[in-house]
Amino acid sequence: MNHIEPSPPAHRDAPPSTCSLRQGIGSHALVVTALVKQVPKGDHSGRLDADGRLERAGAVAEMNPWCRRAVAQAVRLARETGGRSTAITMGPPAAVDVLREALAWGADDAVQLSDPALAGSDCLVTARALAATIRLLDDPPDLILVGNSSVDGSTGAVGAMLAELLGLPFTGPVLTLEPVDGRLRTTVQYDTGTESVTIDLPAVVAVAERSCDPAKAPADTWPPPDTVRQVTTADLPEAPWGLPASPTKVAQVHPAPLTRNPVIFRGHLQSQVDRALTELTARGCFKPHPTTSAPLTTPPYGRRTAGPAEKPAVASAPGEQAAAEVVVLVGAGPVEGTRALLGTAAALAAEIGGSVTAVTTVEGDRELGRWGADSVVVVDGEEPRAVARGLTGWLNGRQVWAVLGAALPWDREVLARLAVTSDAGLMSDLVSLSAKDGRLSGLKPSGGGTLAEIVSRGTPQIATLRTGLLPLRTPRVDRPLELHALHVEPDTAITRTERRTGDDGDALDRAEVVIGVGRGVPPDKYDELEPVRALLNAELAATRKVTDQGWLPHGRQIGITGRSVAPRMYLAVGLSGSLNHLAGAGRAGTLVAINTDPAAEIFAHCDVGLVADWQEVMPYLVDGLRSCVSG
Ligand SMILES: Cc1cc2nc3c(=O)[nH]c(=O)nc-3n(C[C@H](O)[C@H](O)[C@H](O)COP(=O)(O)OP(=O)(O)OC[C@H]3O[C@@H](n4cnc5c(N)ncnc54)[C@H](O)[C@@H]3O)c2cc1C
């Protein structure tokens, strides 16, 4: 096997890292590798061509925003400990630019893996190729940093897959990371708060977008392309690469369907508000919400109605193994998400004549059966690596058709690792799932208002889902559940302490009314929304552009890289309504939009729209709402 000799440390003048600098932390000189991806620049990144590959032609490309943080942290840690940093990318020849920028930022070394044979690689094959490239390095890294996700593929799975392939622990997305006594102390960011996690080195760590300022260097400071060392598949152990080797692929790209029937008002403000409130009253938006009966909500994608969580066509007798199982990983995410996942699994199981097995770390959750599970496996450990190992053994010899989980960090790591150990690949971050010709077919927003249809030829088919967009099905009657126990070994490489719940907690998940604010609402004007917020007893949420600016915390971000909510009413104020945002609000009962731009995307995806300046319309809305909510 070819090895890559480390190049001498760079002596160019690098811009100072803007991450916190502390000298001489820990005793170990860290060898840090940052994995970097080139992505199309701009909001519509991720647009796919007719073959389901990223449309790169004509697109301006740049370093993935999350990878910029990985580079910044790698350079900082290497400098602080007297170690070395290496940036690695896999991509077409033009992707050399992201490595030139990393070198300009201060990385000591850069390696590009580029080969036409890699075209069409899914995240499993990408992780495999990157792992093989890392193994070529003569100086094995203590720490491999990856961006938590990429703005184009948005799978967030490569880091955990890489860890599994290299036999390493994994954590992320991390906000802080400091070496302490030969280990790495990190703060992991969740939707609902943070956790202190200390991890043995070597390790793979995914870096959160808000972990530090991005590594950004002007193009005129980049060194020439020949400072980047090149690797091709000829340097890697022989293996099939690219599309033919990839268990998952994009089957088709569809325009996103319009699922609501928008009624848009414009003109005189008083008349707009009057007519909008009449419409909302007729839709029952101001009636007290029933809490006892489970609502049937309409999925924005896929089938429009959802029946009760179906009884499986083939019920297994106690102790007897079902014909085909749909396994659902029950993580620590919101209960509504678990319910939506189990309902979806039950519908799929009914179609294939199988049953649903819930795998959980919590004993005695009776709701799982009502929501769709036929049997429950209680795992006696929580560390994702250990759970993935346990599941790998447990799956052996069973007829498992699919394994599903939420697109949340814990489920993602377990399933990404399982995708490696079972060589099955991962369909990630789907917003809907259906059975097509006996196989799974999933949809995922893919930029430019389109949905990519993802299929897998792996066994089992493994998928993570954005549960906020799945239909909630009526719970079925209580039934006895088959219970099984699965022992997993502890993972001593990881120590978790101090879980902190952010002030946002679950308030957004429970809110019956959510006001989503976009960049059209400046933060110093939020108090002008207060009367409406108070009248509707609403929680405030935001678009990513808002949380990126730090106007509201990340925990308030709705969308594909934020939270999913399903309130009775979602009031979208001064936001454009990109699918990336609506992926988290699509399950709202009624979606109301206020925007000055009649061509804003939100007006195609709302129920009731007001073409107006939100500040001007607010006084009318407050007046009108007073009588609606009191009446
Ligand atoms: C991979 C990826 C993931 C993403 N994930 C998310 C995500 O999870 N969540 C998310 O929200 N976004 C996400 N985005 C970003 C998303 O695509 C949009 O860029 C973002 O949602 C737009 O934010 P905005 O609507 O606040 O801002 P803009 O697009 O700037 O829209 C502001 C809107 O306000 C209107 N406006 C301005 N002034 C007024 C006024 N006085 N009264 C009324 N209306 C006014 C304007 O007409 C405009 O429509 C993601 C992007 C990518 C590439």
Coordinates of C-alpha atoms in Angstrom, one line a residue, residues 108-519:
D108 CA 0.2 22.1 7.6
D109 CA -0.7 19.6 4.9
A110 CA -3.4 18.8 2.4
V111 CA -4.4 15.7 0.5
Q112 CA -7.0 15.4 -2.2
L113 CA -8.6 12.1 -3.2
S114 CA -9.8 12.6 -6.7
D115 CA -10.8 10.0 -9.3
P116 CA -13.6 9.7 -11.8
A117 CA -14.2 6.2 -10.4
L118 CA -15.6 7.9 -7.2
A119 CA -18.4 9.7 -9.0
G120 CA -21.8 8.9 -7.5
S121 CA -20.5 7.6 -4.2
D122 CA -23.1 7.6 -1.5
C123 CA -22.2 8.4 2.1
L124 CA -21.1 4.8 2.9
V125 CA -18.7 4.6 -0.1
T126 CA -17.5 8.2 0.6
A127 CA -16.7 7.3 4.2
R128 CA -14.9 4.1 3.0
A129 CA -12.8 6.1 0.6
L130 CA -11.9 8.7 3.2
A131 CA -11.1 6.0 5.8
A132 CA -8.7 4.4 3.2
T133 CA -7.1 7.7 2.6
I134 CA -6.6 8.4 6.3
R135 CA -5.0 4.9 6.6
L136 CA -2.4 6.0 4.0
L137 CA -1.1 8.8 6.3
D138 CA 2.2 7.9 7.8
D139 CA 1.3 10.1 10.8
P140 CA -1.9 8.5 12.1
P141 CA -4.2 11.2 13.4
D142 CA -5.2 11.5 17.1
L143 CA -8.3 13.4 16.1
I144 CA -10.3 13.5 12.9
L145 CA -12.6 16.4 12.7
V146 CA -15.6 16.5 10.3
G147 CA -18.2 19.1 9.7
N148 CA -21.4 18.0 11.3
S149 CA -23.3 18.1 8.0
S150 CA -22.9 19.4 4.5
V151 CA -25.2 22.0 3.0
D152 CA -25.7 19.8 -0.2
G153 CA -26.1 16.2 0.8
S154 CA -27.0 17.0 4.4
T155 CA -26.6 13.4 5.6
G156 CA -24.6 14.1 8.7
A157 CA -23.6 10.4 8.6
V158 CA -20.1 10.4 7.2
G159 CA -18.3 11.1 10.5
A160 CA -20.0 8.3 12.4
M161 CA -19.5 5.9 9.5
L162 CA -15.8 6.8 9.3
A163 CA -15.5 6.2 13.1
E164 CA -17.0 2.7 12.6
L165 CA -14.7 1.9 9.7
L166 CA -11.7 3.0 11.7
G167 CA -12.8 1.4 14.9
L168 CA -13.0 4.7 16.7
P169 CA -15.4 6.5 19.1
F170 CA -17.4 9.4 17.8
T171 CA -19.2 12.4 19.2
G172 CA -20.8 15.5 17.9
P173 CA -22.0 18.0 17.0
V174 CA -19.5 19.7 19.4
L175 CA -19.5 23.4 20.3
T176 CA -16.2 23.2 22.3
L177 CA -13.3 20.8 22.3
E178 CA -10.2 20.8 24.5
P179 CA -7.6 18.1 25.1
V180 CA -7.4 17.1 28.7
D181 CA -5.0 14.4 30.0
G182 CA -4.8 12.5 26.7
R183 CA -8.6 12.7 26.2
L184 CA -10.8 15.3 24.5
R185 CA -13.4 17.2 26.5
T186 CA -16.2 18.5 24.4
T187 CA -19.6 20.2 24.7
V188 CA -22.1 18.5 22.5
Q189 CA -25.0 20.6 21.1
Y190 CA -28.5 19.2 20.9
D191 CA -31.8 20.8 19.9
T192 CA -32.7 20.9 23.5
G193 CA -29.5 21.8 25.3
T194 CA -25.9 20.7 25.7
E195 CA -23.9 17.8 27.3
S196 CA -20.3 17.6 28.4
V197 CA -18.7 14.6 26.7
T198 CA -15.2 13.4 27.2
I199 CA -13.9 11.0 24.6
D200 CA -10.8 8.8 24.3
L201 CA -8.3 9.6 21.5
P202 CA -8.0 8.8 18.7
A203 CA -11.6 9.7 17.9
V204 CA -13.7 11.2 15.2
V205 CA -15.6 14.4 16.2
A206 CA -18.2 16.3 14.3
V207 CA -18.0 20.1 14.6
A208 CA -21.1 22.2 15.1
E209 CA -21.6 25.3 13.0
R210 CA -21.5 27.5 16.0
S211 CA -18.4 26.1 17.5
C212 CA -16.2 28.9 16.3
D213 CA -15.7 31.5 13.5
P214 CA -15.2 29.8 10.1
A215 CA -11.8 29.3 8.5
K216 CA -12.1 31.8 5.6
A217 CA -9.1 33.0 3.7
P218 CA -9.1 35.4 0.6
A219 CA -8.4 33.6 -2.7
D220 CA -5.3 35.7 -3.3
T221 CA -3.7 34.2 -0.2
W222 CA -4.2 30.6 -1.3
P223 CA -1.0 28.6 -2.2
P224 CA -0.8 27.1 -5.7
P225 CA -2.6 23.8 -6.4
D226 CA 0.6 21.8 -6.5
T227 CA 1.0 22.3 -2.7
V228 CA -1.8 19.8 -2.3
R229 CA -0.8 16.1 -2.5
Q230 CA -3.0 14.0 -4.8
V231 CA -4.3 10.5 -4.3
T232 CA -6.4 8.3 -6.6
T233 CA -8.2 5.1 -6.2
A234 CA -5.0 3.3 -7.5
D235 CA -3.5 4.3 -4.1
L236 CA -6.3 2.8 -2.1
P237 CA -6.9 -0.9 -1.5
E238 CA -8.8 -2.4 -4.3
A239 CA -12.5 -2.0 -3.8
P240 CA -15.4 -1.0 -5.9
W241 CA -16.0 2.7 -5.7
G242 CA -18.6 5.2 -6.9
L243 CA -22.2 4.7 -7.9
P244 CA -21.9 0.9 -8.6
A245 CA -20.6 0.3 -5.1
S246 CA -23.1 2.5 -3.4
P247 CA -26.1 0.8 -1.7
T248 CA -28.2 4.0 -1.8
K249 CA -28.9 6.3 -4.7
V250 CA -31.2 9.0 -5.9
A251 CA -33.8 7.3 -8.1
Q252 CA -35.6 10.5 -9.3
V253 CA -35.9 14.2 -8.6
H254 CA -39.5 15.6 -8.2
P255 CA -40.8 19.1 -7.8
A256 CA -42.1 19.5 -4.3
P257 CA -45.9 19.1 -4.4
L258 CA -48.2 21.8 -3.1
T259 CA -50.1 20.4 -0.3
R260 CA -52.2 23.3 1.0
N261 CA -54.8 25.4 -0.7
P262 CA -53.6 28.9 -0.2
V263 CA -56.1 31.8 0.3
I264 CA -54.1 35.0 -0.2
F265 CA -55.4 38.4 0.7
R266 CA -53.9 41.7 -0.4
G267 CA -54.9 45.4 -0.5
H268 CA -56.5 47.3 2.4
L269 CA -55.0 46.1 5.7
Q270 CA -58.2 46.2 7.8
S271 CA -60.1 44.2 5.1
Q272 CA -57.2 41.7 4.7
V273 CA -57.1 41.1 8.5
D274 CA -60.9 40.8 8.7
R275 CA -61.1 38.2 5.9
A276 CA -58.1 36.3 7.2
L277 CA -59.6 36.0 10.7
T278 CA -62.9 34.9 9.3
E279 CA -61.1 32.2 7.4
L280 CA -59.0 31.2 10.5
T281 CA -62.2 31.1 12.7
A282 CA -63.9 28.9 10.1
R283 CA -60.9 26.5 10.3
G284 CA -61.3 26.3 14.1
C285 CA -58.0 28.0 14.8
F286 CA -59.3 29.8 17.9
K287 CA -61.2 26.9 19.4
P288 CA -59.7 25.3 22.5
H289 CA -57.7 22.4 21.3
P290 CA -59.0 18.9 22.3
T291 CA -56.3 17.1 24.3
T292 CA -58.0 13.7 24.7
S293 CA -58.4 12.6 21.1
A294 CA -55.4 12.1 19.0
P295 CA -55.4 14.4 15.9
L296 CA -55.1 13.1 12.4
T297 CA -52.8 15.4 10.6
T298 CA -52.1 15.7 7.0
P299 CA -48.7 14.8 5.8
P300 CA -47.4 17.5 3.5
Y301 CA -45.6 15.0 1.3
G302 CA -46.7 11.5 0.2
R303 CA -50.1 10.3 1.2
R304 CA -52.5 13.0 2.2
T305 CA -54.4 11.1 4.8
A306 CA -53.4 8.7 7.5
G307 CA -55.6 6.1 9.1
P308 CA -55.1 4.5 12.4
A309 CA -51.7 2.8 13.0
E310 CA -52.6 -0.4 11.1
K311 CA -52.6 -3.8 12.6
P312 CA -49.9 -5.9 10.8
A313 CA -51.3 -8.3 8.3
V314 CA -49.2 -11.1 9.7
A315 CA -49.2 -11.0 13.5
S316 CA -46.4 -13.1 15.1
A317 CA -47.4 -15.6 17.8
P318 CA -45.5 -15.0 21.0
G319 CA -42.0 -16.4 20.7
E320 CA -42.3 -16.9 17.0
Q321 CA -40.3 -14.7 14.6
A322 CA -42.3 -12.4 12.3
A323 CA -42.0 -12.8 8.5
A324 CA -40.4 -9.5 8.0
E325 CA -39.7 -6.9 10.6
V326 CA -39.7 -3.1 10.5
V327 CA -37.4 -2.1 13.4
V328 CA -37.8 1.3 14.9
L329 CA -35.0 2.8 17.0
V330 CA -36.6 4.8 19.9
G331 CA -34.2 7.4 21.0
A332 CA -34.5 10.3 23.4
G333 CA -36.2 12.6 20.9
P334 CA -39.6 14.2 21.3
V335 CA -42.4 11.7 22.0
E336 CA -44.4 13.0 19.1
G337 CA -41.5 12.0 16.9
T338 CA -41.5 8.4 18.3
R339 CA -45.2 8.2 17.7
A340 CA -44.9 9.4 14.1
L341 CA -42.1 7.0 13.4
L342 CA -44.0 4.0 14.9
G343 CA -47.1 4.9 13.0
T344 CA -45.2 5.1 9.7
A345 CA -43.5 1.8 10.5
A346 CA -46.8 0.1 11.2
A347 CA -48.2 1.3 7.9
L348 CA -45.1 0.0 6.1
A349 CA -45.3 -3.3 8.0
A350 CA -49.0 -3.7 7.0
E351 CA -48.0 -3.2 3.3
I352 CA -45.3 -5.8 3.4
G353 CA -47.1 -8.2 5.7
G354 CA -44.7 -7.8 8.5
S355 CA -44.5 -6.5 12.1
V356 CA -42.9 -3.7 14.0
T357 CA -40.2 -4.1 16.6
A358 CA -39.3 -1.1 18.7
V359 CA -35.8 -1.0 20.1
T360 CA -35.6 1.2 23.1
T361 CA -33.3 1.9 26.0
V362 CA -36.3 2.7 28.3
E363 CA -38.2 -0.1 30.0
G364 CA -41.9 -0.1 30.4
D365 CA -43.1 2.4 27.8
R366 CA -46.6 1.2 27.3
E367 CA -47.4 3.8 24.6
L368 CA -45.1 2.0 22.1
G369 CA -47.7 -0.7 21.4
R370 CA -50.5 1.9 20.9
W371 CA -48.4 3.8 18.5
G372 CA -47.6 0.8 16.3
A373 CA -45.1 -1.6 17.9
D374 CA -45.8 -5.3 18.1
S375 CA -42.8 -6.2 20.1
V376 CA -40.2 -4.3 22.1
V377 CA -36.6 -4.9 22.6
V378 CA -35.1 -3.2 25.6
V379 CA -31.4 -2.5 25.3
D380 CA -29.5 -2.2 28.6
G381 CA -26.9 0.4 27.3
E382 CA -27.2 3.8 25.7
E383 CA -23.8 4.4 24.0
P384 CA -24.5 4.5 20.2
R385 CA -21.4 2.4 19.3
A386 CA -22.4 -0.3 21.8
V387 CA -26.0 -0.2 20.7
A388 CA -25.0 -0.5 17.0
R389 CA -22.8 -3.5 17.9
G390 CA -25.5 -5.1 19.9
L391 CA -28.0 -4.5 17.0
T392 CA -25.6 -5.9 14.4
G393 CA -25.5 -9.2 16.3
W394 CA -29.2 -9.2 17.0
L395 CA -30.1 -8.6 13.3
N396 CA -28.1 -11.6 12.3
G397 CA -30.4 -14.4 11.2
R398 CA -33.6 -12.2 11.5
Q399 CA -35.6 -11.1 8.5
V400 CA -35.4 -7.4 9.0
W401 CA -36.8 -5.4 6.1
A402 CA -36.0 -2.0 7.4
V403 CA -34.5 -0.2 10.4
L404 CA -35.8 3.3 11.0
G405 CA -34.8 6.1 13.4
A406 CA -35.1 9.9 13.8
A407 CA -32.7 12.3 12.2
L408 CA -31.3 13.2 15.6
P409 CA -27.7 12.7 16.8
W410 CA -28.1 9.5 18.8
D411 CA -30.2 7.6 16.3
R412 CA -28.0 8.9 13.5
E413 CA -24.9 7.6 15.0
V414 CA -26.4 4.2 15.8
L415 CA -27.8 3.8 12.3
A416 CA -24.7 5.2 10.5
R417 CA -22.6 2.6 12.4
L418 CA -25.2 -0.1 11.6
A419 CA -25.1 0.9 7.9
V420 CA -21.4 0.1 8.0
T421 CA -21.5 -3.1 9.9
S422 CA -24.4 -4.5 7.8
D423 CA -22.9 -3.0 4.6
A424 CA -26.4 -1.7 3.8
G425 CA -25.9 2.1 3.5
L426 CA -28.1 4.8 4.9
M427 CA -31.0 6.7 3.5
S428 CA -30.7 9.9 5.6
D429 CA -32.9 12.8 6.7
L430 CA -36.0 11.6 4.7
V431 CA -39.3 13.5 5.1
S432 CA -41.5 10.7 4.0
L433 CA -41.3 6.9 3.3
S434 CA -43.4 4.5 1.3
A435 CA -43.1 0.9 0.1
K436 CA -42.7 0.7 -3.6
D437 CA -42.5 -2.7 -5.3
G438 CA -41.6 -4.3 -2.0
R439 CA -38.8 -1.9 -1.3
L440 CA -38.5 1.4 0.6
S441 CA -38.6 4.7 -1.2
G442 CA -37.9 7.9 0.7
L443 CA -38.2 11.6 -0.2
K444 CA -35.8 14.3 0.9
P445 CA -35.6 18.0 0.1
S446 CA -32.8 18.5 -2.4
G447 CA -32.5 22.2 -3.1
G448 CA -34.3 24.5 -5.5
G449 CA -37.8 23.4 -4.3
T450 CA -37.3 19.8 -5.4
L451 CA -37.5 16.5 -3.6
A452 CA -35.1 13.7 -4.2
E453 CA -36.4 10.1 -4.2
I454 CA -33.9 7.9 -2.4
V455 CA -33.8 4.1 -2.7
S456 CA -31.5 1.5 -1.2
R457 CA -30.6 -1.9 -2.3
G458 CA -29.1 -2.7 1.1
T459 CA -30.4 -5.4 3.5
P460 CA -31.8 -4.2 5.8
Q461 CA -32.9 -0.9 4.4
I462 CA -31.8 1.7 6.9
A463 CA -33.2 5.2 7.1
T464 CA -33.3 8.3 9.3
L465 CA -36.4 10.4 9.2
R466 CA -37.3 14.0 9.9
T467 CA -40.2 13.0 12.1
G468 CA -41.8 16.4 12.1
L469 CA -43.2 15.8 8.6
L470 CA -44.5 12.3 9.2
P471 CA -48.3 11.9 9.7
L472 CA -49.5 11.3 13.2
R473 CA -51.8 8.3 13.2
T474 CA -54.6 7.6 15.6
P475 CA -53.3 5.3 18.4
R476 CA -54.7 1.8 18.3
V477 CA -56.2 0.0 21.3
D478 CA -53.8 -1.1 24.0
R479 CA -52.4 -4.6 23.3
P480 CA -50.0 -7.0 25.0
L481 CA -46.5 -6.4 23.8
E482 CA -43.9 -9.1 23.2
L483 CA -40.9 -8.0 25.3
H484 CA -37.3 -9.0 24.8
A485 CA -34.0 -7.9 26.3
L486 CA -30.8 -7.1 24.5
H487 CA -27.5 -6.8 26.4
V488 CA -24.9 -4.5 25.1
E489 CA -21.4 -4.0 26.4
P490 CA -20.5 -0.6 27.9
D491 CA -18.4 1.8 25.8
T492 CA -15.7 3.1 28.1
A493 CA -14.2 5.4 25.5
I494 CA -16.9 8.0 26.3
T495 CA -17.8 9.7 29.5
R496 CA -21.0 11.8 29.7
T497 CA -21.6 14.4 32.4
E498 CA -23.7 17.5 32.9
R499 CA -26.6 17.5 30.5
R500 CA -28.0 21.0 30.4
T501 CA -31.4 21.8 29.0
G502 CA -31.6 25.1 27.2
D503 CA -34.3 27.5 28.2
D504 CA -36.1 26.6 25.0
G505 CA -36.6 23.0 26.3
D506 CA -39.6 21.4 24.9
A507 CA -41.7 24.5 24.9
L508 CA -41.7 24.7 21.2
D509 CA -42.7 21.1 20.8
R510 CA -45.7 21.6 23.1
A511 CA -46.8 25.0 21.8
E512 CA -50.2 25.1 20.1
V513 CA -49.3 28.2 18.3
V514 CA -45.9 29.1 17.0
I515 CA -44.8 32.4 15.5
G516 CA -42.0 31.8 13.1
V517 CA -39.9 35.0 12.4
G518 CA -37.6 35.5 9.4
R519 CA -35.1 38.0 8.4

